[in-house]
mmCIF file of N, CA and C in Angstrom:
data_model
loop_
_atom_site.group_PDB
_atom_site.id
_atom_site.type_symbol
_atom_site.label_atom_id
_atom_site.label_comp_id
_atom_site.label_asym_id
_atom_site.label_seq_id
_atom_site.Cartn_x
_atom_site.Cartn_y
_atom_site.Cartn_z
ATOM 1 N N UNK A 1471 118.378 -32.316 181.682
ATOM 2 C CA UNK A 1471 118.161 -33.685 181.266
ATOM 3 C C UNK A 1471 119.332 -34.541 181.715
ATOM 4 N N UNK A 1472 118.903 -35.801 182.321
ATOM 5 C CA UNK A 1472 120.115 -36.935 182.628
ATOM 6 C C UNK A 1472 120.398 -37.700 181.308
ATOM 7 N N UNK A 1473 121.980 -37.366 182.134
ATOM 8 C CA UNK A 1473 122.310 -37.976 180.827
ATOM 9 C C UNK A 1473 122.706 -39.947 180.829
ATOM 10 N N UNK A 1474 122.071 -40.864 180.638
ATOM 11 C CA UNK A 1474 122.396 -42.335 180.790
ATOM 12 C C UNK A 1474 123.270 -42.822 179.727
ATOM 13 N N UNK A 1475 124.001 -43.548 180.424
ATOM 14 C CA UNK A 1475 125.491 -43.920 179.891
ATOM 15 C C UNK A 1475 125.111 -45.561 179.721
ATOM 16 N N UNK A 1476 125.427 -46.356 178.388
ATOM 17 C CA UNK A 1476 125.126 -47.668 179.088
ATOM 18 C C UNK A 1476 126.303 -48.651 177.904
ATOM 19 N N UNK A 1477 126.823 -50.191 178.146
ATOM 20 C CA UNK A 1477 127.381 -50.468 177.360
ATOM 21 C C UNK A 1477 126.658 -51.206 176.240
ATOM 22 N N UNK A 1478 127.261 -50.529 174.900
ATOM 23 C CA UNK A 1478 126.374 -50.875 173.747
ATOM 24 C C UNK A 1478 127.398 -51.754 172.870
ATOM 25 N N UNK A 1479 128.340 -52.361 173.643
ATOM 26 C CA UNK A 1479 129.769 -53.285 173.133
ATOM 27 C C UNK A 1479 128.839 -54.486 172.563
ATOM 28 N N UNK A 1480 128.060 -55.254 173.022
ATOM 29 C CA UNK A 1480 127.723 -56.314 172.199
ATOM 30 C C UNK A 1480 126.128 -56.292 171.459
ATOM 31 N N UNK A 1481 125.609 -55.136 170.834
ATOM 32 C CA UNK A 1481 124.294 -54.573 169.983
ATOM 33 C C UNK A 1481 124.841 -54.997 169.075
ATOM 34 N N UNK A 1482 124.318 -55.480 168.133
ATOM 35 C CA UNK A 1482 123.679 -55.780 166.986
ATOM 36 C C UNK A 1482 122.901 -54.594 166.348
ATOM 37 N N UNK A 1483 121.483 -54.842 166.155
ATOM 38 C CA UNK A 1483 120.814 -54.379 166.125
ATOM 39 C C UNK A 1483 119.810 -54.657 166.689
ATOM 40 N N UNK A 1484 119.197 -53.208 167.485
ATOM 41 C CA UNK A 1484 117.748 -53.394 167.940
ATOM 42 C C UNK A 1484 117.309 -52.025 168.367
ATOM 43 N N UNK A 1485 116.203 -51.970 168.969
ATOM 44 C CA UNK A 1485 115.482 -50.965 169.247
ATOM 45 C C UNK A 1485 115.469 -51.026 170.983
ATOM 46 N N UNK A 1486 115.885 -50.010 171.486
ATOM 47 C CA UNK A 1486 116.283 -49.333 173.306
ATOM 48 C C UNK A 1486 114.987 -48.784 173.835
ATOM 49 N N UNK A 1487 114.026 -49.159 174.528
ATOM 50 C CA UNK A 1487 112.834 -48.394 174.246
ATOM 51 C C UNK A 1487 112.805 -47.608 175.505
ATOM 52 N N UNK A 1488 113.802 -48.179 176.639
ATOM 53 C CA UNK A 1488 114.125 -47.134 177.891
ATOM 54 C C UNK A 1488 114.704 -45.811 177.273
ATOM 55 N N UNK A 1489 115.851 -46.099 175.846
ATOM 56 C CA UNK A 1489 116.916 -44.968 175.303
ATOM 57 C C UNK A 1489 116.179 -44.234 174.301
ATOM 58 N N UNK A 1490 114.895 -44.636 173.972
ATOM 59 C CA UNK A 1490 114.352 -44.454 172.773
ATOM 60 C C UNK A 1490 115.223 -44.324 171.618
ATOM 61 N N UNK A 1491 116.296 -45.217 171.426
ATOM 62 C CA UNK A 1491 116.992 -45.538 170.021
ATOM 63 C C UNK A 1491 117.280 -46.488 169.130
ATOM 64 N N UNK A 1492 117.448 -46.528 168.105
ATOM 65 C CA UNK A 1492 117.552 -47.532 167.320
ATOM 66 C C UNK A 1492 119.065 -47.935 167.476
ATOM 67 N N UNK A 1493 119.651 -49.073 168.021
ATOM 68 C CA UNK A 1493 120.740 -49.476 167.637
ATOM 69 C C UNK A 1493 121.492 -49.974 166.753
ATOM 70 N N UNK A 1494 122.587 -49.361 166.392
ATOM 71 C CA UNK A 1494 123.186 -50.734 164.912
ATOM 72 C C UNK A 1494 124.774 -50.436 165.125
ATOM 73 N N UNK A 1495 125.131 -51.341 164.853
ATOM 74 C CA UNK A 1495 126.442 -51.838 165.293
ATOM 75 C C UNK A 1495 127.134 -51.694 163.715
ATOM 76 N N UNK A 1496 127.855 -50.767 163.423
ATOM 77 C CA UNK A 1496 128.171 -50.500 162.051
ATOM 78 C C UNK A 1496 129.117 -52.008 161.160
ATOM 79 N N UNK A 1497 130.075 -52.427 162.310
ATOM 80 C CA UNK A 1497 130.690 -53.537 161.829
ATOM 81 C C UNK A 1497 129.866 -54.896 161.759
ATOM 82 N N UNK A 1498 128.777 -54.772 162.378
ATOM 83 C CA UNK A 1498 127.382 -56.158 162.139
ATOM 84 C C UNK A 1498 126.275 -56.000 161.577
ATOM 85 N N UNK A 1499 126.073 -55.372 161.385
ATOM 86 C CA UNK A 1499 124.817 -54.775 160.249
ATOM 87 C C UNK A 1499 125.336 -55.045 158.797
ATOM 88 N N UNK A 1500 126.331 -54.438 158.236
ATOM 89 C CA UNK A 1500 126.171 -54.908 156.872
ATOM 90 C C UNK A 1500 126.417 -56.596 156.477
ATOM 91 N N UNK A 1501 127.152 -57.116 157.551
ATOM 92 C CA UNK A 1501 127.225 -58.454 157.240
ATOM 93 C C UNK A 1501 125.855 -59.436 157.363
ATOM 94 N N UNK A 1502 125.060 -58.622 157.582
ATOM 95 C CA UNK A 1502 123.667 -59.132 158.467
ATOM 96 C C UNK A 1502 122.985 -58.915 157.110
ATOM 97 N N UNK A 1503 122.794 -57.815 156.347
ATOM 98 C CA UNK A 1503 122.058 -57.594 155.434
ATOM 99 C C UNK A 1503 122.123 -57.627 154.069
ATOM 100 N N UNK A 1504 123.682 -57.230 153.498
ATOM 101 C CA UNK A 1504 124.115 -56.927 152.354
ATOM 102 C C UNK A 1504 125.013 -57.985 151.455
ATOM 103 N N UNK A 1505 124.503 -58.993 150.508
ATOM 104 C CA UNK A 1505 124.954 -59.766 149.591
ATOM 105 C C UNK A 1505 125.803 -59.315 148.279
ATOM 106 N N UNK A 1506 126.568 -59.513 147.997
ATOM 107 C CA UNK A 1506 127.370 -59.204 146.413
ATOM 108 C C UNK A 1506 126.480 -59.608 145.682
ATOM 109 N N UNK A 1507 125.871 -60.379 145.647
ATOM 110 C CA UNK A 1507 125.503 -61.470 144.808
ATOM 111 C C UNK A 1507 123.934 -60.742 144.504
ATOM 112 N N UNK A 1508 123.303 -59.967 145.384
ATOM 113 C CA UNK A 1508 122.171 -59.517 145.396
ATOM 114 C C UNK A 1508 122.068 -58.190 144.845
ATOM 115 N N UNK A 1509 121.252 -57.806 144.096
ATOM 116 C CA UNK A 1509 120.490 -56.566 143.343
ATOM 117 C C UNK A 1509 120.892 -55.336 144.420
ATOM 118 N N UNK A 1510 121.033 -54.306 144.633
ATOM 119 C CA UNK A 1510 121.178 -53.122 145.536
ATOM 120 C C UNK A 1510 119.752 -53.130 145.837
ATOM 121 N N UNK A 1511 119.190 -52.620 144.689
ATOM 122 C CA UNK A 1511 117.038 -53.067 145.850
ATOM 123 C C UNK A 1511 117.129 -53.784 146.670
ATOM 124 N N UNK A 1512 117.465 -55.327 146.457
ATOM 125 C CA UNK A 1512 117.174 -56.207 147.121
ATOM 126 C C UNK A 1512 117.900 -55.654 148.732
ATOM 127 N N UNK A 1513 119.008 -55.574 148.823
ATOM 128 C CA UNK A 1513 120.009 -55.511 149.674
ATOM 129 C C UNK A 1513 119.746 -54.321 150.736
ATOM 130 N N UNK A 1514 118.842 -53.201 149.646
ATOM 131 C CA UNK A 1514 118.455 -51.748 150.674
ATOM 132 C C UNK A 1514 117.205 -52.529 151.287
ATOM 133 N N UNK A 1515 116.366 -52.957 150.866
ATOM 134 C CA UNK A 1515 114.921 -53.132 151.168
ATOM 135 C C UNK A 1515 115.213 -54.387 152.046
ATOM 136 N N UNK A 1516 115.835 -55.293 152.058
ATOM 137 C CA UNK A 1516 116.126 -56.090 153.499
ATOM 138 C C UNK A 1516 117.000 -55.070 154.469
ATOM 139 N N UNK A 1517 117.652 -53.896 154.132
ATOM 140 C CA UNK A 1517 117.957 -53.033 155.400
ATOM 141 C C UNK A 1517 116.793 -52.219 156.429
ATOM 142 N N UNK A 1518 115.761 -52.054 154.620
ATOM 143 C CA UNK A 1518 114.711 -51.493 155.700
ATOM 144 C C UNK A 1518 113.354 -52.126 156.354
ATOM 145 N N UNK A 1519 113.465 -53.212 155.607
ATOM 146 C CA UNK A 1519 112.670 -54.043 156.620
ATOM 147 C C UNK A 1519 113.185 -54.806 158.006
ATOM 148 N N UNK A 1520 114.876 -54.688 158.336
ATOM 149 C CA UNK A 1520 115.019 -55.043 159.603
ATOM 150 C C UNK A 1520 114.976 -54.078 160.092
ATOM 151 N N UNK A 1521 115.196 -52.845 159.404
ATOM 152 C CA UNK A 1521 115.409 -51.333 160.277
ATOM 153 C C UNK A 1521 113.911 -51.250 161.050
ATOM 154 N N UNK A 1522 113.071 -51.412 159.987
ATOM 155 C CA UNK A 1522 111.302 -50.971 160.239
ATOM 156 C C UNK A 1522 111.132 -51.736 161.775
ATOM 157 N N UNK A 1523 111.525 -53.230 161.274
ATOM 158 C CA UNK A 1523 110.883 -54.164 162.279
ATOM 159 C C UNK A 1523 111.667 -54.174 163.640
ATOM 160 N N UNK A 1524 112.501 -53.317 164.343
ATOM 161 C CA UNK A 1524 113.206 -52.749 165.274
ATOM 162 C C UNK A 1524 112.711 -51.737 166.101
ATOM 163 N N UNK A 1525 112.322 -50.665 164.869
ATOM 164 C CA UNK A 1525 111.528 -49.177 164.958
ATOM 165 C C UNK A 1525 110.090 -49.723 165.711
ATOM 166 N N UNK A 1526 109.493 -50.523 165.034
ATOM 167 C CA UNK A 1526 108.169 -50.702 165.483
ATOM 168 C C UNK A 1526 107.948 -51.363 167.094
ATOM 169 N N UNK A 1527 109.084 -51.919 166.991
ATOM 170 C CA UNK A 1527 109.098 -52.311 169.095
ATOM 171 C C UNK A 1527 108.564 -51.033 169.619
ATOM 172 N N UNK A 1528 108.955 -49.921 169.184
ATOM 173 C CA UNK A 1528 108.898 -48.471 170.063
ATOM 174 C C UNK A 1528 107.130 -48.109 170.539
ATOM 175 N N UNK A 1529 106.489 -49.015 169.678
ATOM 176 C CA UNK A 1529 105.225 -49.084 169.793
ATOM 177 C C UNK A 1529 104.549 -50.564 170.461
ATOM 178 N N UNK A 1530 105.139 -51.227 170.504
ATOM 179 C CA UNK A 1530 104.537 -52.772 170.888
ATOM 180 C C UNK A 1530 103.821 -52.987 172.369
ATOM 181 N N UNK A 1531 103.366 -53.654 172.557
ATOM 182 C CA UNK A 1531 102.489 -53.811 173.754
ATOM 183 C C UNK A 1531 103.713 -52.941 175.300
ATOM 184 N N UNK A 1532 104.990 -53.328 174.929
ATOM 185 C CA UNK A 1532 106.239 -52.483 176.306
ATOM 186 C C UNK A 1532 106.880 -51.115 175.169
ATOM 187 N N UNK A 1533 107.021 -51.476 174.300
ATOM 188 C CA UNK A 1533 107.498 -49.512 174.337
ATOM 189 C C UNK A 1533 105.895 -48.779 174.185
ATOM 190 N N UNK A 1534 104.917 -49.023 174.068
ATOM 191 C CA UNK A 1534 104.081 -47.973 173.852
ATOM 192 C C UNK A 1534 103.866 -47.297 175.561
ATOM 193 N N UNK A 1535 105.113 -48.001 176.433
ATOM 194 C CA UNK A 1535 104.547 -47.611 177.845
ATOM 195 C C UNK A 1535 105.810 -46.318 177.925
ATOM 196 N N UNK A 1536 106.844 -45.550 177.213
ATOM 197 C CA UNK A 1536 107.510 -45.337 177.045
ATOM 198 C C UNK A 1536 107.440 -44.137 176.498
ATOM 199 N N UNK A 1537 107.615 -42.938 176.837
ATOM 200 C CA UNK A 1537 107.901 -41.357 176.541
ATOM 201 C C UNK A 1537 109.233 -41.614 175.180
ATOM 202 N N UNK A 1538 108.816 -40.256 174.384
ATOM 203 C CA UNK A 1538 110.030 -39.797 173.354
ATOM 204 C C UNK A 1538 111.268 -39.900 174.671
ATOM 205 N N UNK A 1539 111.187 -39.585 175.749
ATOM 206 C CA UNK A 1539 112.136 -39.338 176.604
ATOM 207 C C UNK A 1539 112.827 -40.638 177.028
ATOM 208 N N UNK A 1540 112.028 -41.779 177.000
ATOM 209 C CA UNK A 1540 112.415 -42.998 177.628
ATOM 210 C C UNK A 1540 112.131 -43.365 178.561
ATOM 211 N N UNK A 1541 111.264 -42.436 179.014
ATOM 212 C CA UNK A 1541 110.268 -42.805 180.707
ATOM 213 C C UNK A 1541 109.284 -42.958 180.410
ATOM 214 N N UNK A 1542 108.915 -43.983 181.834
ATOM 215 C CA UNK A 1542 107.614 -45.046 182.022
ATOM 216 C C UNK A 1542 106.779 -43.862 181.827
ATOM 217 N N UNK A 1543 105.714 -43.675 180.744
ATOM 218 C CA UNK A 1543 104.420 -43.101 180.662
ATOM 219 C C UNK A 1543 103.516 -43.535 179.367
ATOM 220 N N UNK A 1544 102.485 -44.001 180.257
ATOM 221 C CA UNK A 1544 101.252 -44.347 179.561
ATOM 222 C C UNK A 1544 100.843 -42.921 178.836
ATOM 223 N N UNK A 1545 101.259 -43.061 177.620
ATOM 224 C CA UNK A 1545 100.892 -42.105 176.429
ATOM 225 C C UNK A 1545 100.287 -42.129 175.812
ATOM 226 N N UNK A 1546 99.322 -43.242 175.691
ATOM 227 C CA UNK A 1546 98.562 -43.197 174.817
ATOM 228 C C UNK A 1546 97.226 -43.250 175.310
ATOM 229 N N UNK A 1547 96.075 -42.675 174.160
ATOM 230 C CA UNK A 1547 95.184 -42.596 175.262
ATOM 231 C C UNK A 1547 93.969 -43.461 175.525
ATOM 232 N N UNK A 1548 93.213 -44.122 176.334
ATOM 233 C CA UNK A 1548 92.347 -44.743 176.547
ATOM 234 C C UNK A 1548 91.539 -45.524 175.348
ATOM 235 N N UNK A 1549 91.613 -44.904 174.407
ATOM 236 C CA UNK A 1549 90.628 -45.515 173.217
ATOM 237 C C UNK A 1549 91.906 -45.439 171.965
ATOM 238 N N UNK A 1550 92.843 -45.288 172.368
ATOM 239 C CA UNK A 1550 94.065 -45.824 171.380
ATOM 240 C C UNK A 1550 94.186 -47.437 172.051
ATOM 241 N N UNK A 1551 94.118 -47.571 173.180
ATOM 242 C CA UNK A 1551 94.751 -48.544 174.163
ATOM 243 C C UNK A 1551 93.748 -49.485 173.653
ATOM 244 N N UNK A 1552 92.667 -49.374 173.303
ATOM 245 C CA UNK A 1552 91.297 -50.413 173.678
ATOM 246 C C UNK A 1552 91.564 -50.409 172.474
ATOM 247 N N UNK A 1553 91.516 -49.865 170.882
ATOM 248 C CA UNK A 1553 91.486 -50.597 169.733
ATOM 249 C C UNK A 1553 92.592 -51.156 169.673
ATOM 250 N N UNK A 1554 93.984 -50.584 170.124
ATOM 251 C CA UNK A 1554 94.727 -52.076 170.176
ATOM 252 C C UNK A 1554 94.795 -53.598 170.651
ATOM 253 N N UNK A 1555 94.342 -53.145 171.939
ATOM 254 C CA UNK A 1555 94.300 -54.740 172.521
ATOM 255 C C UNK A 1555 93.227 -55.180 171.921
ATOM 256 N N UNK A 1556 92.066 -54.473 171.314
ATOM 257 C CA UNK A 1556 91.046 -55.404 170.456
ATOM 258 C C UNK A 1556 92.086 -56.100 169.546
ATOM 259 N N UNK A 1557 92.653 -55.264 168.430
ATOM 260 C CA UNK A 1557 93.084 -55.435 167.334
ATOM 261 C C UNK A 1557 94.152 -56.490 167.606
ATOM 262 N N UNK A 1558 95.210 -57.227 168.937
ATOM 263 C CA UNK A 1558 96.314 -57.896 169.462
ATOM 264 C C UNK A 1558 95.154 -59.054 169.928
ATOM 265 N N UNK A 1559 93.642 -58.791 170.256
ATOM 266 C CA UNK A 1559 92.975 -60.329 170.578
ATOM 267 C C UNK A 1559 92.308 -60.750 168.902
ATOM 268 N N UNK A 1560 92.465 -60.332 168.297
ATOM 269 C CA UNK A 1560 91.746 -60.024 166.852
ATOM 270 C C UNK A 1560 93.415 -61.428 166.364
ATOM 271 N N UNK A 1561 93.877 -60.585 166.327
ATOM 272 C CA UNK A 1561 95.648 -61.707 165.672
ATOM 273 C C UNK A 1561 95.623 -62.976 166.517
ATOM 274 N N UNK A 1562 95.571 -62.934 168.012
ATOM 275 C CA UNK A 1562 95.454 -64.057 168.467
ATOM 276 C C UNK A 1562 94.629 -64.834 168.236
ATOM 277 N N UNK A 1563 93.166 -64.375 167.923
ATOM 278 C CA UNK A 1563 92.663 -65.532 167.346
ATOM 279 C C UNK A 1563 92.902 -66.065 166.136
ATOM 280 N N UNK A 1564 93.315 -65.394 165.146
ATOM 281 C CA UNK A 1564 92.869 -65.625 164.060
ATOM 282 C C UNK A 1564 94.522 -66.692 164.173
ATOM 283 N N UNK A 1565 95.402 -66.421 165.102
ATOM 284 C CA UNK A 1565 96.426 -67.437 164.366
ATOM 285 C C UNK A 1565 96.561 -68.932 165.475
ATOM 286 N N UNK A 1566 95.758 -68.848 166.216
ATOM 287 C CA UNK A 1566 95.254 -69.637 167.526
ATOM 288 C C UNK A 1566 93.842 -70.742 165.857
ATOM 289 N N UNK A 1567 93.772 -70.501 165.096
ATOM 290 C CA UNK A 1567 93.157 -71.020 164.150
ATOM 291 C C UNK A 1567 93.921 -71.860 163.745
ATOM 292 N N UNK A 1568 95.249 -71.405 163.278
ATOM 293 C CA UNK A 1568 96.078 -72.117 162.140
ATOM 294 C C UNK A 1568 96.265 -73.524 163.031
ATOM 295 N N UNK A 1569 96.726 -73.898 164.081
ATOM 296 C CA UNK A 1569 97.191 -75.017 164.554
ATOM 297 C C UNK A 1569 97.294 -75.345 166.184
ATOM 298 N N UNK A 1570 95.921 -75.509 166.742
ATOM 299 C CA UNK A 1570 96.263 -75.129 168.396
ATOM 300 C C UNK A 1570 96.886 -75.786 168.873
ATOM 301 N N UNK A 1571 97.656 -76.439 168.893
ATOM 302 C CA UNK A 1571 98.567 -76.938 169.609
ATOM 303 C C UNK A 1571 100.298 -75.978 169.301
ATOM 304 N N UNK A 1572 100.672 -75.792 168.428
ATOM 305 C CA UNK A 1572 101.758 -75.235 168.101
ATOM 306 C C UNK A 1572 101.562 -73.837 168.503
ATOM 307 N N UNK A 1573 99.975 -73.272 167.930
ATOM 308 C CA UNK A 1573 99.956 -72.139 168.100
ATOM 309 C C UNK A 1573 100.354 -71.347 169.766
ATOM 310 N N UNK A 1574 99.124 -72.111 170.541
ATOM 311 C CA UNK A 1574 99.253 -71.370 171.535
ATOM 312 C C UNK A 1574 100.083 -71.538 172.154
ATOM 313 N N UNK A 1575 101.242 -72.627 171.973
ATOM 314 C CA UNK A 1575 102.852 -73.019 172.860
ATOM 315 C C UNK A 1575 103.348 -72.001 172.532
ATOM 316 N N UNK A 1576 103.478 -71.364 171.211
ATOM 317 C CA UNK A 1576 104.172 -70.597 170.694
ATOM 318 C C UNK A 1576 104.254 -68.901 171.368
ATOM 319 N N UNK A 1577 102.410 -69.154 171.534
ATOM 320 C CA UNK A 1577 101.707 -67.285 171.596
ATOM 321 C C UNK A 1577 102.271 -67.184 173.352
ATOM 322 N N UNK A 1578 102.270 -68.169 173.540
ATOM 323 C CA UNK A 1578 102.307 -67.811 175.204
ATOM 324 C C UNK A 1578 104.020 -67.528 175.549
ATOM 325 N N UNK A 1579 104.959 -68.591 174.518
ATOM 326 C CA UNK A 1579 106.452 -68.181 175.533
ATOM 327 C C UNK A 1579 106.726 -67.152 174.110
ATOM 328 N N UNK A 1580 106.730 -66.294 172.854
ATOM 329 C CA UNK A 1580 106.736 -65.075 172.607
ATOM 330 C C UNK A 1580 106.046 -64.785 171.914
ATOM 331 N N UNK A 1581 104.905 -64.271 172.818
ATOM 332 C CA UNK A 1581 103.792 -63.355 172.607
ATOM 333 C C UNK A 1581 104.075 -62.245 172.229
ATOM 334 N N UNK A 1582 105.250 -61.025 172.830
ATOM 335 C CA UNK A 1582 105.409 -59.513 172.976
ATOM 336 C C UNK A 1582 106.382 -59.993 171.379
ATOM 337 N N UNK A 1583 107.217 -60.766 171.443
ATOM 338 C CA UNK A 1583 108.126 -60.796 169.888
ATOM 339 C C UNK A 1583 106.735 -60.964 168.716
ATOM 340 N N UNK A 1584 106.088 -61.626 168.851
ATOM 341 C CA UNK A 1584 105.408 -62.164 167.490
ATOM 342 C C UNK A 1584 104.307 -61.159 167.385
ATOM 343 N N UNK A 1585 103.526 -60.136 167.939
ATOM 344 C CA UNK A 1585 102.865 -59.423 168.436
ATOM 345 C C UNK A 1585 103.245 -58.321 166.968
ATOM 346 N N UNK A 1586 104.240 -57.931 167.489
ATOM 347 C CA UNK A 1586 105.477 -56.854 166.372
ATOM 348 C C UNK A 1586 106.075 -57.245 165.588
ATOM 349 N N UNK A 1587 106.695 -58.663 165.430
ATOM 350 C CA UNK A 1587 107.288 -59.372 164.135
ATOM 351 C C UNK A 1587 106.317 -59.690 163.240
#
C-alpha cells in the first residue's frame, strides 16, 4: 500500500474523501464546539452533529465515487445509484418549492454542500 503524505497545517475540520478520513485539528475543534456556559449534552451533541455532518460527505454525490481505500471506484451498485439520484431530484424539488428564485441561485452554485448539509 502507498503511503500519501499531505499538509494537514491549516484543517479544521472536515472529511478527506481521496484519504478516507475525518479531520480535526485538536487546537480548533474545541473552540468551534464547546461553551462553559453550555450543559455537557449540549456541548457533546453539537460535537456530534459536526462530527456526523463531515462523516456523511464520505457518501455524497463525490465521496460515494471513492473506495475505503481512497480510490476512484464506483462502489455502489446500479440500483443504489438510481434510488439516490431519485431521492437528490425528490429534495430538489421539494425545496425548488420554497422560493424559486433564491432557491435555484442557491441549488446551482452549492448543490454537492446542501445535498449533505
Amino acid at each position: 500500500m502507498m503511503v500519501r503524505r499531505r499538509d494537514k497545517s491549516n484543517t479544521r475540520i472536515g472529511y478527506d474523501m481521496v484519504y478516507n478520513s475525518l479531520d480535526v485539528m485538536g487546537t480548533t475543534f474545541p473552540k468551534l464546539v464547546f461553551d462553559i456556559d453550555f450543559p455537557k449534552y449540549l456541548n457533546y451533541g453539537k460535537a456530534g452533529m459536526i462530527i456526523a455532518n463531515e462523516v456523511i460527505h464520505g457518501f455524497d454525490n463525490e465521496g460515494r465515487k471513492y473506495d475505503k481505500e481512497g480510490n476512484w471506484n464506483n462502489w455502489w451498485s446500479e440500483g443504489t445509484i438510481l434510488k439516490y439520484e431519485n431521492k437528490v431530484q425528490c429534495f430538489i424539488k421539494q425545496y425548488e418549492n420554497l422560493d424559486k428564485v433564491r432557491c435555484n441561485f442557491v441549488f446551482c452554485v452549492h448543490f454537492k454542500t446542501y445535498i449533505t448539509d
